Coordinates of N, CA, C and O in Angstrom, one line a residue:
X135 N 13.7 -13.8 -29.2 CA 14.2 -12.6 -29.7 C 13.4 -11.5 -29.0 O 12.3 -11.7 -28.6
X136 N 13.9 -10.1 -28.9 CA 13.3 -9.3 -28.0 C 13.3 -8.3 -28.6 O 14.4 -8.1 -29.0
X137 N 12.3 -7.3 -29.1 CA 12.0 -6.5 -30.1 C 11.5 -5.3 -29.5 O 10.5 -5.3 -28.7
X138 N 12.1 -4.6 -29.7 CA 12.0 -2.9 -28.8 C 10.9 -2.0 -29.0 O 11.3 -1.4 -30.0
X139 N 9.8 -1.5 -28.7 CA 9.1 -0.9 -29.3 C 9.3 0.4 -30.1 O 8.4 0.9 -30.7
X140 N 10.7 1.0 -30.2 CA 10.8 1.6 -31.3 C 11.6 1.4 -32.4 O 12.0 2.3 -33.2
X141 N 11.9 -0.1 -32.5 CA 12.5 -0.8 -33.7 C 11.9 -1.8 -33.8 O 11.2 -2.4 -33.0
X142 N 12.1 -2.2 -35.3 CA 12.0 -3.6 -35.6 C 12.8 -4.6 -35.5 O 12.4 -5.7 -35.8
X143 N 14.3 -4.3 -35.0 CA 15.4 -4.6 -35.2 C 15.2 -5.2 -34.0 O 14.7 -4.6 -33.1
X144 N 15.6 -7.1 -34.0 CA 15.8 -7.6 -33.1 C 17.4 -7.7 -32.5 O 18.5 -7.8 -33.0
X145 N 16.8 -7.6 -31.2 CA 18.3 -6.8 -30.1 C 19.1 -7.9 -30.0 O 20.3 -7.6 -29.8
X146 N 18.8 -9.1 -30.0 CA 19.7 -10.2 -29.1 C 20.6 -10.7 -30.2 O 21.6 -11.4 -29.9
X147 N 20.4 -10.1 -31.7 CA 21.2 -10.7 -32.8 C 22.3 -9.3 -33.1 O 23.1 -9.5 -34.0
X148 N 22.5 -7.7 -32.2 CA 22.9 -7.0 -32.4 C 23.8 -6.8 -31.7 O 23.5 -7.3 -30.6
X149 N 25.2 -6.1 -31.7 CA 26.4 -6.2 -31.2 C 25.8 -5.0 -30.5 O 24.8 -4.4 -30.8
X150 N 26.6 -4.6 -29.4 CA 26.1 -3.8 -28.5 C 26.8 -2.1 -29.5 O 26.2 -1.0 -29.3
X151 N 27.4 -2.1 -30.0 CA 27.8 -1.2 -31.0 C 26.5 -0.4 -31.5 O 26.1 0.8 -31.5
X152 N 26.0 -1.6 -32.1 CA 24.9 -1.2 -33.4 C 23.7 -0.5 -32.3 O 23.1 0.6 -32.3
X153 N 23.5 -1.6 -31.3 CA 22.3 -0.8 -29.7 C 22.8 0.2 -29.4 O 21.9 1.0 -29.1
X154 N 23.7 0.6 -29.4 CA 24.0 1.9 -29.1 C 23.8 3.1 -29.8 O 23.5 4.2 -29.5
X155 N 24.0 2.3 -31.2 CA 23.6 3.6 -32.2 C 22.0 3.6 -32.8 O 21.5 4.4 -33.6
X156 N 21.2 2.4 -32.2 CA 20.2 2.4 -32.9 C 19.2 3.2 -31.6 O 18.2 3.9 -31.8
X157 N 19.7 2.9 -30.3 CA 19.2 3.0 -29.0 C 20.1 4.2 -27.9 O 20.7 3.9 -26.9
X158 N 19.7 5.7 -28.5 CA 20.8 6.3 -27.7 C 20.6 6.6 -26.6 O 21.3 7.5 -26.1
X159 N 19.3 5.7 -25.8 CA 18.9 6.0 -24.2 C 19.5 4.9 -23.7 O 19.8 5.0 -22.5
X160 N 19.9 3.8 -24.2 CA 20.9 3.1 -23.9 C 22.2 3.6 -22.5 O 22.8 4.7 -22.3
X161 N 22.2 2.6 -22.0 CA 22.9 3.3 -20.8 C 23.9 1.9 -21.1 O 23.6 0.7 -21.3
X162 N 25.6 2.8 -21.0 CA 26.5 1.5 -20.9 C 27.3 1.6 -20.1 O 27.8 2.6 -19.9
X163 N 27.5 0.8 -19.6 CA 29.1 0.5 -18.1 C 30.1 0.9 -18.5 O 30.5 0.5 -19.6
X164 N 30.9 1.8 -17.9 CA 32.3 2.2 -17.9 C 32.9 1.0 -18.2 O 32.7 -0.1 -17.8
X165 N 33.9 1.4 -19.1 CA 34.5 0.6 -19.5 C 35.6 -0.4 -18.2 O 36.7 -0.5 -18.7
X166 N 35.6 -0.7 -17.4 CA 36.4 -1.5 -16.2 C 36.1 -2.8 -15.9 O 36.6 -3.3 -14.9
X167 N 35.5 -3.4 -16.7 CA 35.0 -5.0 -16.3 C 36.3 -5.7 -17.7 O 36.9 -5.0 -18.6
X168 N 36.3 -7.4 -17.4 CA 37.1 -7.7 -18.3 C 36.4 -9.2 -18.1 O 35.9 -9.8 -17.1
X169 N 36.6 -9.6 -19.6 CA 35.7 -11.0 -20.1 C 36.0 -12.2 -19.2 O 37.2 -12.0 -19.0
X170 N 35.8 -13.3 -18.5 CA 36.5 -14.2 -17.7 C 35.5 -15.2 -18.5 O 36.2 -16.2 -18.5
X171 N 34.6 -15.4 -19.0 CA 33.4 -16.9 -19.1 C 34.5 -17.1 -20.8 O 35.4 -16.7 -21.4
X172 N 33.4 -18.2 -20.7 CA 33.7 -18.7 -22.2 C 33.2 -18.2 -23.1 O 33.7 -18.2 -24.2
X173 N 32.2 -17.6 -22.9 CA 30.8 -16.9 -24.1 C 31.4 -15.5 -24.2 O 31.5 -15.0 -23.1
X174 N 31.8 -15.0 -25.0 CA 32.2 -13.5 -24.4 C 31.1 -12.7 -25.1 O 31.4 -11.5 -25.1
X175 N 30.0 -13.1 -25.8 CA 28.4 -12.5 -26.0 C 27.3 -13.0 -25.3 O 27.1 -14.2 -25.4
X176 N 26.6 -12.2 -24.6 CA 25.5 -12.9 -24.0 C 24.3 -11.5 -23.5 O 24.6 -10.3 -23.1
X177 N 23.2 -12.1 -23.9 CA 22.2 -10.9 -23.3 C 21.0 -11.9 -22.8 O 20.8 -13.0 -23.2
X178 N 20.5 -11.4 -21.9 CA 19.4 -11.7 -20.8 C 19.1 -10.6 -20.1 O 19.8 -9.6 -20.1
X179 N 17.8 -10.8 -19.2 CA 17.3 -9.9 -17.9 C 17.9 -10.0 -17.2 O 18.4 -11.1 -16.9
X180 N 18.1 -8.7 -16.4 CA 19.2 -8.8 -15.1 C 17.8 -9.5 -14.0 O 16.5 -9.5 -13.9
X181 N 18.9 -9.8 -13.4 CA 18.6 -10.8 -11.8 C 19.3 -9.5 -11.0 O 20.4 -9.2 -11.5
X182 N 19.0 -8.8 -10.0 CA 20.2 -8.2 -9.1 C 20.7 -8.7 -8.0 O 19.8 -9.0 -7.2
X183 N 21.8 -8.9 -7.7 CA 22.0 -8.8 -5.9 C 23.2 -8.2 -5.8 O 24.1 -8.2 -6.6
X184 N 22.9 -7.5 -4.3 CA 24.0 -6.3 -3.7 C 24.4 -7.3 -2.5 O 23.7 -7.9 -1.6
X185 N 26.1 -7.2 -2.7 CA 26.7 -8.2 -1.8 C 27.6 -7.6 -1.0 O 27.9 -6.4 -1.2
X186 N 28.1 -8.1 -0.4 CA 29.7 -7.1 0.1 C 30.8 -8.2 0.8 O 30.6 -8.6 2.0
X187 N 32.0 -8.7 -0.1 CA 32.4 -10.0 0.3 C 32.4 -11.4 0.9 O 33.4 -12.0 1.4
X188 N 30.8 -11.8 0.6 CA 29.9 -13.0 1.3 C 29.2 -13.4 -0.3 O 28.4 -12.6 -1.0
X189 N 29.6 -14.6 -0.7 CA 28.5 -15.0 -1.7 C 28.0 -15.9 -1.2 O 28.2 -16.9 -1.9
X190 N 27.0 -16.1 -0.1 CA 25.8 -17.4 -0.3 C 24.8 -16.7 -1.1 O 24.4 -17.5 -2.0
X191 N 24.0 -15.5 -1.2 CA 23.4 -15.2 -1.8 C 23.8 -15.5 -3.2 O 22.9 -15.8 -3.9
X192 N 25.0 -15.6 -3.8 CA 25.1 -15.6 -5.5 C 24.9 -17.0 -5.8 O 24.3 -17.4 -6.8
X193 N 25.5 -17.5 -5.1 CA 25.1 -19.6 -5.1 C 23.5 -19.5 -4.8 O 22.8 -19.9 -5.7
X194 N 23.0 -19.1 -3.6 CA 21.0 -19.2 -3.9 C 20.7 -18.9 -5.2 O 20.0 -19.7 -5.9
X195 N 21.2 -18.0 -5.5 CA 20.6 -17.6 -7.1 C 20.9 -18.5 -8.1 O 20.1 -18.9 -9.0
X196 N 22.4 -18.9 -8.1 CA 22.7 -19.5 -9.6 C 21.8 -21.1 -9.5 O 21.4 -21.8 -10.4
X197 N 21.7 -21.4 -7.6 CA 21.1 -23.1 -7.8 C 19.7 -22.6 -8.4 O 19.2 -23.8 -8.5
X198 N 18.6 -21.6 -9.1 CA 17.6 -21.7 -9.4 C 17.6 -21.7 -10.9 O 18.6 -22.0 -11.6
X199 N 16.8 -21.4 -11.4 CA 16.5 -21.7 -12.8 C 17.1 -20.4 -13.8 O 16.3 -19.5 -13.6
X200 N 17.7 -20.0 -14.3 CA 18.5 -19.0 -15.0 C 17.3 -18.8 -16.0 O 16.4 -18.1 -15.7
X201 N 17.5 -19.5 -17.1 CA 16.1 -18.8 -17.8 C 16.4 -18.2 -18.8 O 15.6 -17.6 -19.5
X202 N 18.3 -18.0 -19.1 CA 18.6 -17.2 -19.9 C 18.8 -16.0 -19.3 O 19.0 -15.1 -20.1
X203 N 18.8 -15.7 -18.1 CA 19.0 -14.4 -17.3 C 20.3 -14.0 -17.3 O 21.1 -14.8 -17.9
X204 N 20.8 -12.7 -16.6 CA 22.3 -12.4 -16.4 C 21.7 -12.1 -15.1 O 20.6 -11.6 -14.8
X205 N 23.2 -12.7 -14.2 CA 23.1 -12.4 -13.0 C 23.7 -11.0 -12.8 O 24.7 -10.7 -13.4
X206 N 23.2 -10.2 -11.9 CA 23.8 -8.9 -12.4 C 24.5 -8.8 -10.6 O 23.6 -8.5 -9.9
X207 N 25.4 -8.9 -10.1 CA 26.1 -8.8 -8.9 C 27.2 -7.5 -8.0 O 28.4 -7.7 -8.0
X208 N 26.5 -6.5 -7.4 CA 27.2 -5.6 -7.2 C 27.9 -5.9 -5.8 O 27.4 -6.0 -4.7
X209 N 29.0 -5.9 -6.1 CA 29.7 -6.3 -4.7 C 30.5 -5.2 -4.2 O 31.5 -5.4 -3.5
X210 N 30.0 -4.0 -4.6 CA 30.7 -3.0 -3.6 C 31.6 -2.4 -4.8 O 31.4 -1.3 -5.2
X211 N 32.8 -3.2 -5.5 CA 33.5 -2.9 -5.7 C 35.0 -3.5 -5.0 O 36.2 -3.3 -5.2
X212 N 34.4 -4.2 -4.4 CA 35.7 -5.0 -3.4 C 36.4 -5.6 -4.1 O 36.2 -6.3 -5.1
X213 N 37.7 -5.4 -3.3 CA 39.2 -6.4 -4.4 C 39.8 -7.1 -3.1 O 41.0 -7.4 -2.8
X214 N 38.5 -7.3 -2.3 CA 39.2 -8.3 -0.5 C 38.6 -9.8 -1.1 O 38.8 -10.6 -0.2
X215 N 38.1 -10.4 -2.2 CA 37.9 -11.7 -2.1 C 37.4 -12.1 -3.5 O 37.9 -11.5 -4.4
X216 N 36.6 -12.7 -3.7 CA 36.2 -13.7 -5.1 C 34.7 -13.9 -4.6 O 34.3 -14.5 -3.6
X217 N 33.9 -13.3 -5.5 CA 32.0 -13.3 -5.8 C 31.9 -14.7 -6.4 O 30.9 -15.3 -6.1
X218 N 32.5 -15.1 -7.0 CA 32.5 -16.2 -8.4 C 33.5 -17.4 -8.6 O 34.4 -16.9 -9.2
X219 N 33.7 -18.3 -8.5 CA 34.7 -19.4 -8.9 C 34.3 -20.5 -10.2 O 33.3 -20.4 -11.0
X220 N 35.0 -21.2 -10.1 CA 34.6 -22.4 -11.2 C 33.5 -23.0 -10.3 O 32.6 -23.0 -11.2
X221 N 33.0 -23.4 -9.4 CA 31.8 -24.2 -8.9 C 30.9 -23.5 -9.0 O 30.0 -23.9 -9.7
X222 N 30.7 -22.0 -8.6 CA 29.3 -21.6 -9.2 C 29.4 -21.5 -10.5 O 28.4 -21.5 -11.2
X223 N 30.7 -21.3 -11.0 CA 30.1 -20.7 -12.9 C 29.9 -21.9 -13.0 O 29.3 -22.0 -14.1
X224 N 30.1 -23.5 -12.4 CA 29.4 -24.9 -13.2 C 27.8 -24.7 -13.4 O 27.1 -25.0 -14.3
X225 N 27.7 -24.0 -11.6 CA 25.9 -23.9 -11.1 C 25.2 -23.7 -11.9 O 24.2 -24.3 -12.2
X226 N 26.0 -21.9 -12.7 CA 25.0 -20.9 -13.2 C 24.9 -22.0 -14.7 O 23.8 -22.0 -15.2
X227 N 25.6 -22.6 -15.3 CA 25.4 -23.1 -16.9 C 24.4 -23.8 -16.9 O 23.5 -23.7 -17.7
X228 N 24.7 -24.8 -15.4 CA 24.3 -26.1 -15.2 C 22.6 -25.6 -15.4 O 21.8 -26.4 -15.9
X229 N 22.1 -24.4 -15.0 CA 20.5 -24.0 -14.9 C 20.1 -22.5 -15.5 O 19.3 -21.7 -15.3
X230 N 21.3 -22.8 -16.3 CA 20.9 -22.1 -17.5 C 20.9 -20.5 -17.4 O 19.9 -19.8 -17.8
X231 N 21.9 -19.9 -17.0 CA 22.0 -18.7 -16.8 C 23.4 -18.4 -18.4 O 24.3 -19.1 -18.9
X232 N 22.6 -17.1 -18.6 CA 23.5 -16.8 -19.5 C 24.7 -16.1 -19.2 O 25.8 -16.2 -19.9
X233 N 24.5 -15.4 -18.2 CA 26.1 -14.7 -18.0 C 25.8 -14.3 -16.3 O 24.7 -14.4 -15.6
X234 N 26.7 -13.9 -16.1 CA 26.8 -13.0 -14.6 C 27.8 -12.0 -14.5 O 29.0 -12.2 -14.9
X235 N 27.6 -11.0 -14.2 CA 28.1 -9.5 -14.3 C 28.4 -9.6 -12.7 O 27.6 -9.8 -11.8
X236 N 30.1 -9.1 -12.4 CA 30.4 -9.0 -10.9 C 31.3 -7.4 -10.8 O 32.5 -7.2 -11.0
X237 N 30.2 -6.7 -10.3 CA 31.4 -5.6 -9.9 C 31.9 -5.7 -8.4 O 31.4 -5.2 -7.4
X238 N 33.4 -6.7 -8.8 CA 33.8 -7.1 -8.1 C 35.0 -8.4 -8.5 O 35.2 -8.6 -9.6
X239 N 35.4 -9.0 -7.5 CA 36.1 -9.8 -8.5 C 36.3 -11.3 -8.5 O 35.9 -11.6 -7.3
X240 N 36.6 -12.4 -9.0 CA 36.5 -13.5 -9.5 C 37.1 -14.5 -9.2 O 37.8 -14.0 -8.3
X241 N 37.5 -15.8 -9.4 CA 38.5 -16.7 -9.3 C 38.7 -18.0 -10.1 O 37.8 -18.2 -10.9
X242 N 39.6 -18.9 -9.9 CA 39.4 -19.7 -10.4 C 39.2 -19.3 -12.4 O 38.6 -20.1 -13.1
X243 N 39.6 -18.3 -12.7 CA 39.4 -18.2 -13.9 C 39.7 -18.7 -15.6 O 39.2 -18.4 -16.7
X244 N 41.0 -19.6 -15.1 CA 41.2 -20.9 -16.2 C 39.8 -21.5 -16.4 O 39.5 -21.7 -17.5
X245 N 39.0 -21.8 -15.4 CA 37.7 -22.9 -15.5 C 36.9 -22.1 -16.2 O 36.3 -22.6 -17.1
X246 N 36.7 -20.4 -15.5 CA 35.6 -19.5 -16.1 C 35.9 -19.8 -17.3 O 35.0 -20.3 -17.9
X247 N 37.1 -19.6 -17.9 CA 37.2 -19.6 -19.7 C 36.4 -21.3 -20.8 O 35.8 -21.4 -21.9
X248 N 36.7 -22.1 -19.9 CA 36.1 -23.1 -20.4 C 34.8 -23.4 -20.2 O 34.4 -24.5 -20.6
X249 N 33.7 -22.4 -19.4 CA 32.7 -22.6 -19.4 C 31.6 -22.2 -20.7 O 32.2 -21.8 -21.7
X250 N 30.5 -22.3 -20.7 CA 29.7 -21.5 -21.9 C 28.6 -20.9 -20.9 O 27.4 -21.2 -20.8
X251 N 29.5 -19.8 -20.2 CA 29.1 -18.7 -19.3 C 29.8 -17.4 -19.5 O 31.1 -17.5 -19.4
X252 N 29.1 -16.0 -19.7 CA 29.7 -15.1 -19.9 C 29.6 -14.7 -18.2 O 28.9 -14.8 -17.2
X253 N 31.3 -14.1 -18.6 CA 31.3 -13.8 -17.3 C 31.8 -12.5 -17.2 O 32.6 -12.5 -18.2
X254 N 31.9 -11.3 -16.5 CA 32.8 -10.2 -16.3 C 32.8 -10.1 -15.0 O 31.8 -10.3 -14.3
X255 N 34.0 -9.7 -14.6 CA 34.1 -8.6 -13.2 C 35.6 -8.2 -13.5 O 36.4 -8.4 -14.4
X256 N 35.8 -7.2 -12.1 CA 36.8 -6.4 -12.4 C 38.0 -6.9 -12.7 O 38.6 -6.5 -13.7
X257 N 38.7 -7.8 -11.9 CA 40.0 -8.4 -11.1 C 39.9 -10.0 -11.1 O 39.0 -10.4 -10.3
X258 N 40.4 -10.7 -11.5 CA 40.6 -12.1 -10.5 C 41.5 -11.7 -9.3 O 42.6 -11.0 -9.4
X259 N 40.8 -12.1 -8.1 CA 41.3 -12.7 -6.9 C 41.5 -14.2 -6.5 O 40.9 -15.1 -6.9
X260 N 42.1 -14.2 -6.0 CA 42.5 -16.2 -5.2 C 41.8 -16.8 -4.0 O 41.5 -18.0 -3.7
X261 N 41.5 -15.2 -3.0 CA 40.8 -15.4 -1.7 C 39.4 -15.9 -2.4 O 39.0 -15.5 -3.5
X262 N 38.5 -17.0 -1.4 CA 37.1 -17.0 -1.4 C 36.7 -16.0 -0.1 O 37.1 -15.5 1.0
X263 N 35.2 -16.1 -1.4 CA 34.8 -15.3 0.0 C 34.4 -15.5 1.2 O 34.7 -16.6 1.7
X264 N 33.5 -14.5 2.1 CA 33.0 -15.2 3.5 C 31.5 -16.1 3.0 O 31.0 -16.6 2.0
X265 N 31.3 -16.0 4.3 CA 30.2 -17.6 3.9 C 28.8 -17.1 4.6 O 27.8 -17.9 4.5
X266 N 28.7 -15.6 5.4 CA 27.3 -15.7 5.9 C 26.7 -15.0 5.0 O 27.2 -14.2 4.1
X267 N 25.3 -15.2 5.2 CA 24.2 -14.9 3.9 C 23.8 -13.7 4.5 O 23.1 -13.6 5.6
X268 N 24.4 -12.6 3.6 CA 23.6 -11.0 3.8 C 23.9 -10.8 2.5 O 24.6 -11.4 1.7
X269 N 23.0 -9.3 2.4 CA 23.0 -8.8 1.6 C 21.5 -8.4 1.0 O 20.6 -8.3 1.7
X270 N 21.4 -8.1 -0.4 CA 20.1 -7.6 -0.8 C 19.5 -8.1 -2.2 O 20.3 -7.9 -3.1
X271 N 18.2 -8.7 -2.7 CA 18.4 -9.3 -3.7 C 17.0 -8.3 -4.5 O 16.3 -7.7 -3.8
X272 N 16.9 -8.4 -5.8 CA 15.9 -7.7 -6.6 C 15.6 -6.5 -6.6 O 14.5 -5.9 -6.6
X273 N 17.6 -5.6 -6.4 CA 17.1 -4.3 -5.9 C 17.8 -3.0 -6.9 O 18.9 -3.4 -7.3
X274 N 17.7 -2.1 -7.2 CA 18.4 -1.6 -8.1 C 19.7 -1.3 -7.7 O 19.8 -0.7 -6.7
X275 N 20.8 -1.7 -8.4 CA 22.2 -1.7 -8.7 C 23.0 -0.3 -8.8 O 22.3 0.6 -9.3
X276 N 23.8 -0.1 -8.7 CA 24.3 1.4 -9.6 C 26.0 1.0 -9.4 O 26.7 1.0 -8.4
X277 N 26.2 0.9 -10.4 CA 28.3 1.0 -10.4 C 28.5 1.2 -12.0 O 27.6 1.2 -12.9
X278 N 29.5 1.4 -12.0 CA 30.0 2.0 -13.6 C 29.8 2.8 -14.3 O 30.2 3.2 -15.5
X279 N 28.8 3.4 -12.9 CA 28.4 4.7 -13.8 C 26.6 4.4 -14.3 O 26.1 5.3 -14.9
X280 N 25.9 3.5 -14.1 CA 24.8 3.2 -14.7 C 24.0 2.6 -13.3 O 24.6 2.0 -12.4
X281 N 22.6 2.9 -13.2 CA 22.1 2.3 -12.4 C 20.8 0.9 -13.2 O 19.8 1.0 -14.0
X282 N 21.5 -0.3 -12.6 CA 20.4 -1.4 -13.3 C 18.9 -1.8 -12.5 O 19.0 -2.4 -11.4
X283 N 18.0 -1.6 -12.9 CA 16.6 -2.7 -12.2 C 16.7 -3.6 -12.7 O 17.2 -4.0 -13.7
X284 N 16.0 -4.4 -11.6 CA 15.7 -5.9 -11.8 C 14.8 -5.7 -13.1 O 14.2 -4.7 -13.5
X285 N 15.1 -7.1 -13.9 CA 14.6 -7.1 -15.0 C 14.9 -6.7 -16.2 O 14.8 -7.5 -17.2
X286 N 15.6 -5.2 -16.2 CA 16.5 -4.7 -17.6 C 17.2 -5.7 -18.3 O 17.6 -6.8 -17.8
X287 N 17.4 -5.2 -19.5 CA 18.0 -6.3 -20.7 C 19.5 -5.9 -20.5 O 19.9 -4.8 -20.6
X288 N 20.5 -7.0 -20.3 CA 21.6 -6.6 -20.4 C 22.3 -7.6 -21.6 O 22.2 -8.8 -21.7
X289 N 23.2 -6.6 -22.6 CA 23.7 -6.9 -23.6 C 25.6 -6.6 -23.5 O 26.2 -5.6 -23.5
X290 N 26.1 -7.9 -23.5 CA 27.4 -8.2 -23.3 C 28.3 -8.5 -24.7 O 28.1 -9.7 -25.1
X291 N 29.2 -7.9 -25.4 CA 29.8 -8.7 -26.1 C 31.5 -8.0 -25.7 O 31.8 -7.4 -24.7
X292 N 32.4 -8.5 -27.2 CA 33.8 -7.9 -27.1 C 33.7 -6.7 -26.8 O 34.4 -6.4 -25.9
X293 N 32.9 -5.5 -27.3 CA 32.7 -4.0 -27.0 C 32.4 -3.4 -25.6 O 32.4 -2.2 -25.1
X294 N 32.2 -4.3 -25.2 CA 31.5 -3.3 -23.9 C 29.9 -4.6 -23.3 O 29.5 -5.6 -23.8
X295 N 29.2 -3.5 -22.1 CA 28.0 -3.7 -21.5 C 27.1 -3.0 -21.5 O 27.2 -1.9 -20.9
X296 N 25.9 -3.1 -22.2 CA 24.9 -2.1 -22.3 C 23.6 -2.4 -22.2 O 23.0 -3.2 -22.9
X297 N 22.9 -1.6 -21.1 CA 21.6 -1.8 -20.3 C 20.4 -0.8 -21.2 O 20.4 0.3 -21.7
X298 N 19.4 -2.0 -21.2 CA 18.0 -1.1 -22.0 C 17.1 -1.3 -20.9 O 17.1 -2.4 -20.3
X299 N 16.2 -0.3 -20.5 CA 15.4 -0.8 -19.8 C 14.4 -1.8 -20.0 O 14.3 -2.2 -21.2
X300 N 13.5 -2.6 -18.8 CA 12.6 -3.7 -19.0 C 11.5 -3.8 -19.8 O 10.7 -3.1 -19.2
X301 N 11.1 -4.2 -20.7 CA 10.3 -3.8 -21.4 C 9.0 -4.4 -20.8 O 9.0 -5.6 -20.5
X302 N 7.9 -3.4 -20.5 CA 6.7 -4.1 -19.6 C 5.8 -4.8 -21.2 O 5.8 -4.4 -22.4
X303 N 5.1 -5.9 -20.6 CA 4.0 -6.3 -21.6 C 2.8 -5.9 -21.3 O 1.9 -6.2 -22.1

């Protein structure tokens, strides 16, 4: 449980509703993403990577240890292919990632629903993507209107997405 230094109120048991009203530096995403995983609540530290329709970088990530993280995936915004299918959302469960955030869009999404992976991005698409490895990983994010660092807490449920910053120890 993750406990904010200006509450007592543990965050991971609160709907993003209640963070919002308890935490009004709270930064939340435009509303434009739509639920695709099976979990449609999920909060962890963001992971980032900045992609532009090539996911080998999002498969490097999901084969490592999740940890309870959210993958946080900015893909431009592109609606030319699919960040995400049923084989990586097996990856990301398989090692333990809690959700993955794609602005951008998705596939294979009958499978997404049956996973116990939160998932959002904008659109399902059918195209996969390309296959060479670029892009940028652990780097600050910015779409929806919010810019994410590596690390920040992101909090996912039916209401919306909402980013607190990282809390240092």
């Amino acid at each position: 449980m993750t406990l904010l230094p200006s509450t007592d109120l543990p965050t991971q048991d609160l709907p993003t509703t209640d963070l919002s009203d308890v935490h009004p530096q709270a930064r939340v995403l435009a509303p434009v993403f739509t639920e695709y995983g099976g979990r449609p609540r999920f909060v962890g530290a963001a992971v980032t990577l900045r992609v532009q329709d090539h996911n080998p970088l999002v498969r490097a990530e999901l084969e490592t240890p999740g940890e309870g993280r959210v993958l946080v995936v900015d893909g431009g915004g592109s609606l030319n292919c699919a960040l995400l299918g049923g084989l990586l959302g097996e990856l990301a469960v398989e090692n333990g990632w809690a959700g993955v955030i794609v602005h951008g869009c998705v596939r294979d999404t009958a499978e997404l629903r049956r996973l116990n992976l939160g998932v959002r991005a904008l659109v399902p698409h059918p195209r996969k993507s390309g296959k060479q490895v670029q892009g940028e990983r652990g780097v600050p994010v910015t779409f929806a209107g919010v810019t994410i660092q590596p690390g920040d807490m992101m909090y996912a449920d039916e209401d919306g997405i909402l980013v607190l910053p990282a809390i240092s120890e």
